[in-house]
Amino acid sequence: MQKQLLYISIIFLAVLCFAACSDDDKDNNGDALSLKASSESIVLDEAKGNDVVVSFTWNKGKDQGPENTLVYFFRLDIWGADFKTSTDPVEFAPDEEFKVEYTNKELNDLILNKWGQIPGSDVKIQARVVAKVIGPKFVYPEISIITLEVKSYVPTPETLFLTGNASPAGTDLTKAVKMTEVEAGNIYQWQGVLKPGNFKFISILGESLPSLNKGAGDNVLVNRALDSEPDNMFEISIESIYNIEVRKDNMTLKCEINVPYPNLYLVGNAGTGWGIPQDLHKFMMKADNHNLFELDINLNPGEFKILSAENYDDYTLRPMIASAPVTDDRMQANKGGEDIKWVIKEGESGHYKITLDVYKMKIKFEKQ
């Protein structure tokens, strides 16, 4: 009987020690990593675009020992994409506040523009935080993922107009040129002729404010809301066809000369022959004016034309009449049709500098 009591006492003490050790381990290791959202069912509101609509927070997760450090990475993605189309990871050190917030507009922009969902639709998104272990040995990271239901909204179109003495409508604000809204409230594009002068952008036809003006650099936009603020404008020095793109998300401007034929080649027996590619002589685009191309070449009696690619199937720059002399400065772009060329006559051979203006569609021959 005494032996049985002794055995029971030993087993009881062992159970107590095991339970105590388990509690100690739990206290030492901490709780498992757990990601939480302020709301798991969200209806986005355009009228509250700049208000925070959801906050993500998490705990430190399990302690991996004094020899290891934890670094946390947060991502957001559309449901079902397995985080292959996620936002860029946001990194957190162990001593930082573990919090990520999104406004109504930010989350709606992600749903529509990054993940390509239909405006106004109900979607599911997933948030993930990974606790990466930095230490002498590899340790599998803790991961926590949650799913949210979100109803997006259909953004109200926002107009943007081009104005200034460089624009086709000049400085008359009531006739400012409307730009194409490519991405709702964010990206705007326009293609057309600008002449030497300056330009800016206005939001309301006929009203000078608010406007988007030139910032600290040639490609930087700034908002102008008051008459007292600088009315700096973008400048144009060369008349040409331009491609313009405005991005409000990063306040940048792209304004580039539209180059219809970025590569041009002279070919013909007035040069070295009709073979491709061995008889192609490439024109060089001028760095300060992308409408102008130049070529220095020896020309002999014969014919030539100008190709826009290394084949005979794409557009060709050619004269307006067959067997055009070097004194005729007119040219046209054509694909197919009559095969007309320039002619170098006997007595005209020599070294030439040829200049092409693809905006004015002019050609100039200068015998050196």
mmCIF file of C-alpha atoms in Angstrom:
data_model
loop_
_atom_site.group_PDB
_atom_site.id
_atom_site.type_symbol
_atom_site.label_atom_id
_atom_site.label_comp_id
_atom_site.label_asym_id
_atom_site.label_seq_id
_atom_site.Cartn_x
_atom_site.Cartn_y
_atom_site.Cartn_z
ATOM 1 C CA MET A 1 0.000 0.000 0.000
ATOM 2 C CA GLN A 2 2.823 2.424 0.897
ATOM 3 C CA LYS A 3 4.525 1.683 -2.444
ATOM 4 C CA GLN A 4 1.314 2.425 -4.331
ATOM 5 C CA LEU A 5 0.939 5.740 -2.522
ATOM 6 C CA LEU A 6 4.552 6.565 -3.344
ATOM 7 C CA TYR A 7 4.007 5.809 -7.045
ATOM 8 C CA ILE A 8 0.855 7.965 -7.116
ATOM 9 C CA SER A 9 2.700 10.840 -5.441
ATOM 10 C CA ILE A 10 5.550 10.640 -7.971
ATOM 11 C CA ILE A 11 3.160 10.659 -10.931
ATOM 12 C CA PHE A 12 1.221 13.595 -9.448
ATOM 13 C CA LEU A 13 4.413 15.610 -8.954
ATOM 14 C CA ALA A 14 5.529 14.811 -12.515
ATOM 15 C CA VAL A 15 2.222 16.078 -13.924
ATOM 16 C CA LEU A 16 2.557 19.284 -11.899
ATOM 17 C CA CYS A 17 6.117 19.829 -13.118
ATOM 18 C CA PHE A 18 5.084 19.214 -16.758
ATOM 19 C CA ALA A 19 2.205 21.675 -16.469
ATOM 20 C CA ALA A 20 4.484 24.231 -14.855
ATOM 21 C CA CYS A 21 7.084 23.801 -17.573
ATOM 22 C CA SER A 22 4.385 24.184 -20.233
ATOM 23 C CA ASP A 23 3.207 27.414 -18.621
ATOM 24 C CA ASP A 24 6.788 28.649 -18.422
ATOM 25 C CA ASP A 25 7.343 27.838 -22.096
ATOM 26 C CA LYS A 26 4.186 29.724 -23.048
ATOM 27 C CA ASP A 27 5.259 32.723 -20.996
ATOM 28 C CA ASN A 28 8.755 32.668 -22.478
ATOM 29 C CA ASN A 29 7.752 32.152 -26.125
ATOM 30 C CA GLY A 30 4.774 34.517 -26.200
ATOM 31 C CA ASP A 31 1.585 34.280 -28.208
ATOM 32 C CA ALA A 32 1.537 33.191 -31.845
ATOM 33 C CA LEU A 33 1.689 35.920 -34.511
ATOM 34 C CA SER A 34 -1.811 37.278 -35.105
ATOM 35 C CA LEU A 35 -2.782 39.863 -37.745
ATOM 36 C CA LYS A 36 -5.993 41.804 -37.140
ATOM 37 C CA ALA A 37 -8.016 44.373 -39.102
ATOM 38 C CA SER A 38 -10.117 47.181 -37.663
ATOM 39 C CA SER A 39 -12.954 45.888 -39.844
ATOM 40 C CA GLU A 40 -13.332 42.777 -41.963
ATOM 41 C CA SER A 41 -16.291 44.064 -43.999
ATOM 42 C CA ILE A 42 -15.738 47.451 -45.643
ATOM 43 C CA VAL A 43 -17.819 49.721 -47.874
ATOM 44 C CA LEU A 44 -15.587 52.338 -49.479
ATOM 45 C CA ASP A 45 -16.860 55.916 -49.671
ATOM 46 C CA GLU A 46 -15.563 58.352 -52.287
ATOM 47 C CA ALA A 47 -16.809 61.325 -50.270
ATOM 48 C CA LYS A 48 -14.428 60.259 -47.487
ATOM 49 C CA GLY A 49 -11.544 59.536 -49.832
ATOM 50 C CA ASN A 50 -8.776 60.793 -47.550
ATOM 51 C CA ASP A 51 -10.188 59.249 -44.360
ATOM 52 C CA VAL A 52 -8.627 56.053 -43.008
ATOM 53 C CA VAL A 53 -11.031 53.179 -43.676
ATOM 54 C CA VAL A 54 -9.056 50.212 -42.332
ATOM 55 C CA SER A 55 -6.097 49.663 -40.024
ATOM 56 C CA PHE A 56 -4.010 46.493 -39.757
ATOM 57 C CA THR A 57 -2.163 45.639 -36.539
ATOM 58 C CA TRP A 58 -0.354 42.591 -35.177
ATOM 59 C CA ASN A 59 1.540 41.358 -32.120
ATOM 60 C CA LYS A 60 5.215 40.417 -31.869
ATOM 61 C CA GLY A 61 4.632 36.689 -32.181
ATOM 62 C CA LYS A 62 6.714 34.024 -30.532
ATOM 63 C CA ASP A 63 10.103 34.907 -29.067
ATOM 64 C CA GLN A 64 12.792 33.057 -31.023
ATOM 65 C CA GLY A 65 15.532 33.436 -28.461
ATOM 66 C CA PRO A 66 18.193 36.059 -27.694
ATOM 67 C CA GLU A 67 20.377 35.028 -30.632
ATOM 68 C CA ASN A 68 17.585 35.848 -33.152
ATOM 69 C CA THR A 69 15.906 39.054 -34.288
ATOM 70 C CA LEU A 70 12.467 39.345 -35.891
ATOM 71 C CA VAL A 71 11.713 41.529 -38.902
ATOM 72 C CA TYR A 72 8.114 41.894 -40.068
ATOM 73 C CA PHE A 73 6.819 42.239 -43.644
ATOM 74 C CA PHE A 74 3.272 43.322 -44.488
ATOM 75 C CA ARG A 75 1.558 42.820 -47.863
ATOM 76 C CA LEU A 76 -1.935 43.258 -49.294
ATOM 77 C CA ASP A 77 -3.342 41.432 -52.317
ATOM 78 C CA ILE A 78 -6.553 40.511 -54.079
ATOM 79 C CA TRP A 79 -7.990 37.221 -52.861
ATOM 80 C CA GLY A 80 -6.839 34.162 -54.792
ATOM 81 C CA ALA A 81 -3.621 35.681 -56.189
ATOM 82 C CA ASP A 82 -1.432 34.027 -53.533
ATOM 83 C CA PHE A 83 0.340 37.388 -52.994
ATOM 84 C CA LYS A 84 1.882 37.300 -56.475
ATOM 85 C CA THR A 85 0.245 40.659 -57.334
ATOM 86 C CA SER A 86 0.574 42.166 -53.868
ATOM 87 C CA THR A 87 1.558 45.622 -52.786
ATOM 88 C CA ASP A 88 5.247 46.191 -52.160
ATOM 89 C CA PRO A 89 6.247 44.753 -48.780
ATOM 90 C CA VAL A 90 6.257 47.185 -45.867
ATOM 91 C CA GLU A 91 9.090 46.321 -43.459
ATOM 92 C CA PHE A 92 8.943 46.806 -39.698
ATOM 93 C CA ALA A 93 11.690 46.513 -37.098
ATOM 94 C CA PRO A 94 10.876 44.838 -33.747
ATOM 95 C CA ASP A 95 10.685 48.161 -31.906
ATOM 96 C CA GLU A 96 8.324 49.878 -34.366
ATOM 97 C CA GLU A 97 4.559 50.240 -34.067
ATOM 98 C CA PHE A 98 2.966 47.394 -36.025
ATOM 99 C CA LYS A 99 0.311 49.323 -37.919
ATOM 100 C CA VAL A 100 -0.642 49.831 -41.584
ATOM 101 C CA GLU A 101 -3.523 52.091 -42.644
ATOM 102 C CA TYR A 102 -5.373 52.662 -45.907
ATOM 103 C CA THR A 103 -7.725 55.471 -46.842
ATOM 104 C CA ASN A 104 -10.877 54.977 -48.886
ATOM 105 C CA LYS A 105 -9.155 56.323 -51.998
ATOM 106 C CA GLU A 106 -5.951 54.327 -51.527
ATOM 107 C CA LEU A 107 -7.796 51.037 -51.152
ATOM 108 C CA ASN A 108 -10.177 51.813 -54.022
ATOM 109 C CA ASP A 109 -7.248 52.716 -56.294
ATOM 110 C CA LEU A 110 -5.565 49.399 -55.483
ATOM 111 C CA ILE A 111 -8.722 47.421 -56.244
ATOM 112 C CA LEU A 112 -9.421 49.210 -59.541
ATOM 113 C CA ASN A 113 -6.018 50.145 -60.904
ATOM 114 C CA LYS A 114 -3.599 47.578 -59.499
ATOM 115 C CA TRP A 115 -5.819 44.511 -59.423
ATOM 116 C CA GLY A 116 -8.112 45.462 -62.304
ATOM 117 C CA GLN A 117 -11.433 44.831 -60.579
ATOM 118 C CA ILE A 118 -14.722 46.300 -61.800
ATOM 119 C CA PRO A 119 -15.585 49.638 -60.146
ATOM 120 C CA GLY A 120 -18.423 49.263 -57.640
ATOM 121 C CA SER A 121 -17.976 45.511 -57.293
ATOM 122 C CA ASP A 122 -17.696 43.363 -54.150
ATOM 123 C CA VAL A 123 -14.247 41.818 -53.793
ATOM 124 C CA LYS A 124 -12.185 39.920 -51.272
ATOM 125 C CA ILE A 125 -8.683 40.998 -50.324
ATOM 126 C CA GLN A 126 -6.071 39.329 -48.169
ATOM 127 C CA ALA A 127 -3.533 40.837 -45.803
ATOM 128 C CA ARG A 128 -0.435 38.957 -44.701
ATOM 129 C CA VAL A 129 2.316 39.591 -42.190
ATOM 130 C CA VAL A 130 5.473 37.491 -42.048
ATOM 131 C CA ALA A 131 7.799 37.478 -39.027
ATOM 132 C CA LYS A 132 11.175 36.691 -40.576
ATOM 133 C CA VAL A 133 13.799 35.314 -38.194
ATOM 134 C CA ILE A 134 17.281 36.792 -38.545
ATOM 135 C CA GLY A 135 19.880 34.670 -36.770
ATOM 136 C CA PRO A 136 22.712 32.125 -36.987
ATOM 137 C CA LYS A 137 20.398 29.275 -38.025
ATOM 138 C CA PHE A 138 17.406 29.090 -40.328
ATOM 139 C CA VAL A 139 14.077 29.201 -38.497
ATOM 140 C CA TYR A 140 10.744 28.996 -40.288
ATOM 141 C CA PRO A 141 8.955 32.364 -40.052
ATOM 142 C CA GLU A 142 5.570 32.822 -38.485
ATOM 143 C CA ILE A 143 2.860 33.885 -40.927
ATOM 144 C CA SER A 144 -0.585 35.319 -40.300
ATOM 145 C CA ILE A 145 -3.166 35.900 -43.058
ATOM 146 C CA ILE A 146 -6.652 37.395 -42.866
ATOM 147 C CA THR A 147 -9.369 37.932 -45.487
ATOM 148 C CA LEU A 148 -11.548 41.039 -45.817
ATOM 149 C CA GLU A 149 -14.655 41.773 -47.869
ATOM 150 C CA VAL A 150 -14.646 45.156 -49.589
ATOM 151 C CA LYS A 151 -17.143 46.999 -51.778
ATOM 152 C CA SER A 152 -15.397 49.470 -54.082
ATOM 153 C CA TYR A 153 -16.922 52.608 -55.584
ATOM 154 C CA VAL A 154 -17.154 54.045 -59.087
ATOM 155 C CA PRO A 155 -14.905 57.146 -59.109
ATOM 156 C CA THR A 156 -16.479 60.379 -60.285
ATOM 157 C CA PRO A 157 -14.658 61.628 -63.418
ATOM 158 C CA GLU A 158 -12.337 64.560 -62.752
ATOM 159 C CA THR A 159 -11.603 66.927 -65.608
ATOM 160 C CA LEU A 160 -8.228 68.416 -66.477
ATOM 161 C CA PHE A 161 -7.518 71.018 -69.149
ATOM 162 C CA LEU A 162 -4.385 72.211 -70.929
ATOM 163 C CA THR A 163 -3.934 75.991 -71.212
ATOM 164 C CA GLY A 164 -1.206 78.493 -72.065
ATOM 165 C CA ASN A 165 0.178 80.299 -75.085
ATOM 166 C CA ALA A 166 1.937 77.098 -76.204
ATOM 167 C CA SER A 167 -1.399 75.257 -76.482
ATOM 168 C CA PRO A 168 -3.767 75.253 -79.481
ATOM 169 C CA ALA A 169 -6.343 77.311 -77.550
ATOM 170 C CA GLY A 170 -3.870 79.867 -76.241
ATOM 171 C CA THR A 171 -4.511 81.576 -72.914
ATOM 172 C CA ASP A 172 -8.326 81.740 -73.177
ATOM 173 C CA LEU A 173 -9.352 79.640 -70.154
ATOM 174 C CA THR A 174 -12.849 79.098 -71.569
ATOM 175 C CA LYS A 175 -11.326 77.282 -74.559
ATOM 176 C CA ALA A 176 -8.694 75.239 -72.714
ATOM 177 C CA VAL A 177 -8.019 71.802 -74.228
ATOM 178 C CA LYS A 178 -9.610 68.888 -72.370
ATOM 179 C CA MET A 179 -7.267 65.998 -71.661
ATOM 180 C CA THR A 180 -8.260 62.328 -71.802
ATOM 181 C CA GLU A 181 -8.811 60.762 -68.372
ATOM 182 C CA VAL A 182 -7.068 57.390 -68.715
ATOM 183 C CA GLU A 183 -7.243 56.389 -65.043
ATOM 184 C CA ALA A 184 -10.015 57.972 -63.013
ATOM 185 C CA GLY A 185 -8.770 61.002 -61.123
ATOM 186 C CA ASN A 186 -5.136 60.090 -61.676
ATOM 187 C CA ILE A 187 -3.715 59.706 -65.195
ATOM 188 C CA TYR A 188 -4.468 62.116 -68.054
ATOM 189 C CA GLN A 189 -3.084 62.106 -71.604
ATOM 190 C CA TRP A 190 -3.126 64.321 -74.674
ATOM 191 C CA GLN A 191 -1.395 64.391 -78.062
ATOM 192 C CA GLY A 192 -1.236 67.442 -80.270
ATOM 193 C CA VAL A 193 0.757 70.390 -81.561
ATOM 194 C CA LEU A 194 2.480 72.719 -79.127
ATOM 195 C CA LYS A 195 4.314 75.846 -80.237
ATOM 196 C CA PRO A 196 7.029 77.822 -78.451
ATOM 197 C CA GLY A 197 5.589 79.241 -75.257
ATOM 198 C CA ASN A 198 4.362 77.884 -71.929
ATOM 199 C CA PHE A 199 1.512 75.848 -70.491
ATOM 200 C CA LYS A 200 -0.094 74.537 -67.301
ATOM 201 C CA PHE A 201 -3.246 72.622 -66.361
ATOM 202 C CA ILE A 202 -6.558 73.752 -64.862
ATOM 203 C CA SER A 203 -9.292 71.625 -63.283
ATOM 204 C CA ILE A 204 -12.343 73.767 -64.095
ATOM 205 C CA LEU A 205 -12.946 75.154 -67.566
ATOM 206 C CA GLY A 206 -12.782 78.942 -67.454
ATOM 207 C CA GLU A 207 -11.302 79.073 -63.937
ATOM 208 C CA SER A 208 -7.626 79.799 -63.235
ATOM 209 C CA LEU A 209 -7.687 77.970 -59.895
ATOM 210 C CA PRO A 210 -7.052 75.300 -58.858
ATOM 211 C CA SER A 211 -4.253 74.465 -61.284
ATOM 212 C CA LEU A 212 -1.313 72.139 -61.718
ATOM 213 C CA ASN A 213 1.896 74.096 -62.274
ATOM 214 C CA LYS A 214 5.589 73.470 -62.724
ATOM 215 C CA GLY A 215 7.389 72.441 -59.559
ATOM 216 C CA ALA A 216 11.058 72.162 -58.683
ATOM 217 C CA GLY A 217 11.960 70.245 -61.847
ATOM 218 C CA ASP A 218 10.922 70.059 -65.494
ATOM 219 C CA ASN A 219 8.817 66.956 -64.789
ATOM 220 C CA VAL A 220 7.450 67.902 -61.364
ATOM 221 C CA LEU A 221 3.879 69.095 -60.770
ATOM 222 C CA VAL A 222 2.616 71.168 -57.847
ATOM 223 C CA ASN A 223 -0.895 72.145 -56.841
ATOM 224 C CA ARG A 224 -1.713 75.860 -56.984
ATOM 225 C CA ALA A 225 -4.787 76.871 -55.005
ATOM 226 C CA LEU A 226 -4.153 80.566 -54.264
ATOM 227 C CA ASP A 227 -3.359 83.595 -56.418
ATOM 228 C CA SER A 228 -0.508 84.374 -54.042
ATOM 229 C CA GLU A 229 1.263 81.117 -54.937
ATOM 230 C CA PRO A 230 3.830 81.054 -57.806
ATOM 231 C CA ASP A 231 2.274 80.628 -61.252
ATOM 232 C CA ASN A 232 5.248 78.778 -62.747
ATOM 233 C CA MET A 233 4.568 77.139 -66.096
ATOM 234 C CA PHE A 234 6.166 74.504 -68.311
ATOM 235 C CA GLU A 235 8.042 75.792 -71.351
ATOM 236 C CA ILE A 236 8.118 74.663 -74.984
ATOM 237 C CA SER A 237 10.928 75.787 -77.292
ATOM 238 C CA ILE A 238 10.248 73.691 -80.426
ATOM 239 C CA GLU A 239 6.990 73.519 -82.363
ATOM 240 C CA SER A 240 6.040 69.895 -82.810
ATOM 241 C CA ILE A 241 3.533 67.171 -82.038
ATOM 242 C CA TYR A 242 3.855 66.276 -78.352
ATOM 243 C CA ASN A 243 2.688 63.425 -76.144
ATOM 244 C CA ILE A 244 1.686 64.666 -72.681
ATOM 245 C CA GLU A 245 0.884 62.546 -69.629
ATOM 246 C CA VAL A 246 -0.061 63.855 -66.182
ATOM 247 C CA ARG A 247 0.029 61.600 -63.119
ATOM 248 C CA LYS A 248 -1.541 62.946 -59.949
ATOM 249 C CA ASP A 249 -0.482 60.022 -57.747
ATOM 250 C CA ASN A 250 3.190 60.968 -57.921
ATOM 251 C CA MET A 251 2.722 64.503 -59.324
ATOM 252 C CA THR A 252 4.801 63.990 -62.457
ATOM 253 C CA LEU A 253 4.569 65.211 -66.036
ATOM 254 C CA LYS A 254 5.790 63.548 -69.226
ATOM 255 C CA CYS A 255 6.043 65.901 -72.181
ATOM 256 C CA GLU A 256 7.808 64.370 -75.157
ATOM 257 C CA ILE A 257 8.001 65.094 -78.851
ATOM 258 C CA ASN A 258 6.040 62.473 -80.729
ATOM 259 C CA VAL A 259 8.536 60.701 -82.975
ATOM 260 C CA PRO A 260 6.623 58.738 -85.632
ATOM 261 C CA TYR A 261 9.797 57.297 -87.179
ATOM 262 C CA PRO A 262 12.516 56.839 -84.535
ATOM 263 C CA ASN A 263 14.778 55.014 -87.015
ATOM 264 C CA LEU A 264 15.393 56.159 -90.581
ATOM 265 C CA TYR A 265 17.690 54.650 -93.218
ATOM 266 C CA LEU A 266 18.822 55.779 -96.671
ATOM 267 C CA VAL A 267 18.938 52.976 -99.232
ATOM 268 C CA GLY A 268 19.557 52.959 -102.983
ATOM 269 C CA ASN A 269 22.158 52.721 -105.701
ATOM 270 C CA ALA A 270 22.899 56.417 -105.190
ATOM 271 C CA GLY A 271 24.424 55.193 -101.936
ATOM 272 C CA THR A 272 25.870 51.697 -101.875
ATOM 273 C CA GLY A 273 22.961 49.608 -103.202
ATOM 274 C CA TRP A 274 19.562 48.159 -102.388
ATOM 275 C CA GLY A 275 20.579 45.333 -100.064
ATOM 276 C CA ILE A 276 19.221 44.969 -96.525
ATOM 277 C CA PRO A 277 20.805 45.418 -94.090
ATOM 278 C CA GLN A 278 24.237 45.856 -95.677
ATOM 279 C CA ASP A 279 23.287 48.923 -97.767
ATOM 280 C CA LEU A 280 21.300 50.771 -95.096
ATOM 281 C CA HIS A 281 22.743 54.106 -93.923
ATOM 282 C CA LYS A 282 21.177 55.228 -90.648
ATOM 283 C CA PHE A 283 20.208 58.813 -89.932
ATOM 284 C CA MET A 284 21.074 60.191 -86.483
ATOM 285 C CA MET A 285 18.331 61.861 -84.440
ATOM 286 C CA LYS A 286 19.353 65.263 -83.069
ATOM 287 C CA ALA A 287 19.507 65.291 -79.277
ATOM 288 C CA ASP A 288 17.975 68.770 -78.942
ATOM 289 C CA ASN A 289 15.150 68.218 -81.453
ATOM 290 C CA HIS A 290 13.728 64.753 -82.045
ATOM 291 C CA ASN A 291 12.010 65.926 -85.222
ATOM 292 C CA LEU A 292 15.376 66.363 -86.955
ATOM 293 C CA PHE A 293 17.569 63.593 -88.387
ATOM 294 C CA GLU A 294 20.952 63.998 -90.071
ATOM 295 C CA LEU A 295 23.158 61.846 -92.282
ATOM 296 C CA ASP A 296 26.584 62.507 -93.844
ATOM 297 C CA ILE A 297 27.062 60.343 -96.921
ATOM 298 C CA ASN A 298 28.747 60.127 -100.312
ATOM 299 C CA LEU A 299 26.116 60.032 -103.058
ATOM 300 C CA ASN A 300 26.655 58.834 -106.619
ATOM 301 C CA PRO A 301 24.475 59.115 -109.725
ATOM 302 C CA GLY A 302 21.440 56.926 -109.060
ATOM 303 C CA GLU A 303 18.279 56.703 -106.978
ATOM 304 C CA PHE A 304 17.450 56.435 -103.274
ATOM 305 C CA LYS A 305 14.619 56.541 -100.783
ATOM 306 C CA ILE A 306 14.361 56.485 -96.980
ATOM 307 C CA LEU A 307 13.052 53.538 -94.960
ATOM 308 C CA SER A 308 11.557 53.682 -91.450
ATOM 309 C CA ALA A 309 12.620 50.107 -90.626
ATOM 310 C CA GLU A 310 15.100 47.518 -91.841
ATOM 311 C CA ASN A 311 12.695 46.201 -94.483
ATOM 312 C CA TYR A 312 10.672 47.371 -97.483
ATOM 313 C CA ASP A 313 7.269 46.692 -95.906
ATOM 314 C CA ASP A 314 7.002 49.546 -93.390
ATOM 315 C CA TYR A 315 6.579 53.248 -94.034
ATOM 316 C CA THR A 316 8.887 54.899 -96.564
ATOM 317 C CA LEU A 317 9.788 58.585 -96.719
ATOM 318 C CA ARG A 318 9.803 59.577 -100.362
ATOM 319 C CA PRO A 319 9.509 62.672 -102.577
ATOM 320 C CA MET A 320 6.218 64.107 -103.781
ATOM 321 C CA ILE A 321 7.067 63.386 -107.427
ATOM 322 C CA ALA A 322 8.936 60.624 -109.199
ATOM 323 C CA SER A 323 12.651 61.196 -109.866
ATOM 324 C CA ALA A 324 12.667 64.236 -107.603
ATOM 325 C CA PRO A 325 15.815 66.402 -107.739
ATOM 326 C CA VAL A 326 17.813 67.351 -104.630
ATOM 327 C CA THR A 327 16.434 70.882 -104.957
ATOM 328 C CA ASP A 328 12.907 69.651 -104.054
ATOM 329 C CA ASP A 329 12.568 69.810 -100.253
ATOM 330 C CA ARG A 330 9.121 68.197 -100.032
ATOM 331 C CA MET A 331 8.575 64.653 -98.808
ATOM 332 C CA GLN A 332 5.791 62.333 -97.749
ATOM 333 C CA ALA A 333 5.353 59.122 -95.756
ATOM 334 C CA ASN A 334 3.802 56.219 -97.587
ATOM 335 C CA LYS A 335 3.248 52.514 -97.133
ATOM 336 C CA GLY A 336 2.878 50.667 -100.402
ATOM 337 C CA GLY A 337 1.731 52.367 -103.580
ATOM 338 C CA GLU A 338 3.963 53.851 -106.267
ATOM 339 C CA ASP A 339 7.686 53.381 -105.649
ATOM 340 C CA ILE A 340 8.999 56.903 -106.253
ATOM 341 C CA LYS A 341 12.515 58.072 -105.340
ATOM 342 C CA TRP A 342 15.005 60.938 -105.317
ATOM 343 C CA VAL A 343 17.573 61.060 -108.107
ATOM 344 C CA ILE A 344 21.215 62.108 -108.068
ATOM 345 C CA LYS A 345 22.112 63.190 -111.586
ATOM 346 C CA GLU A 346 25.455 63.159 -113.346
ATOM 347 C CA GLY A 347 27.520 66.020 -112.065
ATOM 348 C CA GLU A 348 25.705 66.066 -108.687
ATOM 349 C CA SER A 349 27.684 63.289 -107.000
ATOM 350 C CA GLY A 350 29.680 64.160 -103.907
ATOM 351 C CA HIS A 351 29.555 64.265 -100.121
ATOM 352 C CA TYR A 352 26.205 65.440 -98.745
ATOM 353 C CA LYS A 353 24.720 66.338 -95.405
ATOM 354 C CA ILE A 354 21.049 65.376 -95.507
ATOM 355 C CA THR A 355 18.645 66.765 -92.895
ATOM 356 C CA LEU A 356 15.107 65.430 -92.411
ATOM 357 C CA ASP A 357 12.351 67.256 -90.511
ATOM 358 C CA VAL A 358 9.670 64.621 -89.848
ATOM 359 C CA TYR A 359 7.308 67.194 -88.304
ATOM 360 C CA LYS A 360 7.338 69.629 -91.235
ATOM 361 C CA MET A 361 8.013 66.755 -93.672
ATOM 362 C CA LYS A 362 10.921 68.540 -95.289
ATOM 363 C CA ILE A 363 14.287 67.312 -96.599
ATOM 364 C CA LYS A 364 17.406 69.424 -97.085
ATOM 365 C CA PHE A 365 20.482 68.508 -99.135
ATOM 366 C CA GLU A 366 23.749 70.332 -98.433
ATOM 367 C CA LYS A 367 26.677 69.432 -100.638
ATOM 368 C CA GLN A 368 29.876 69.653 -98.607
#
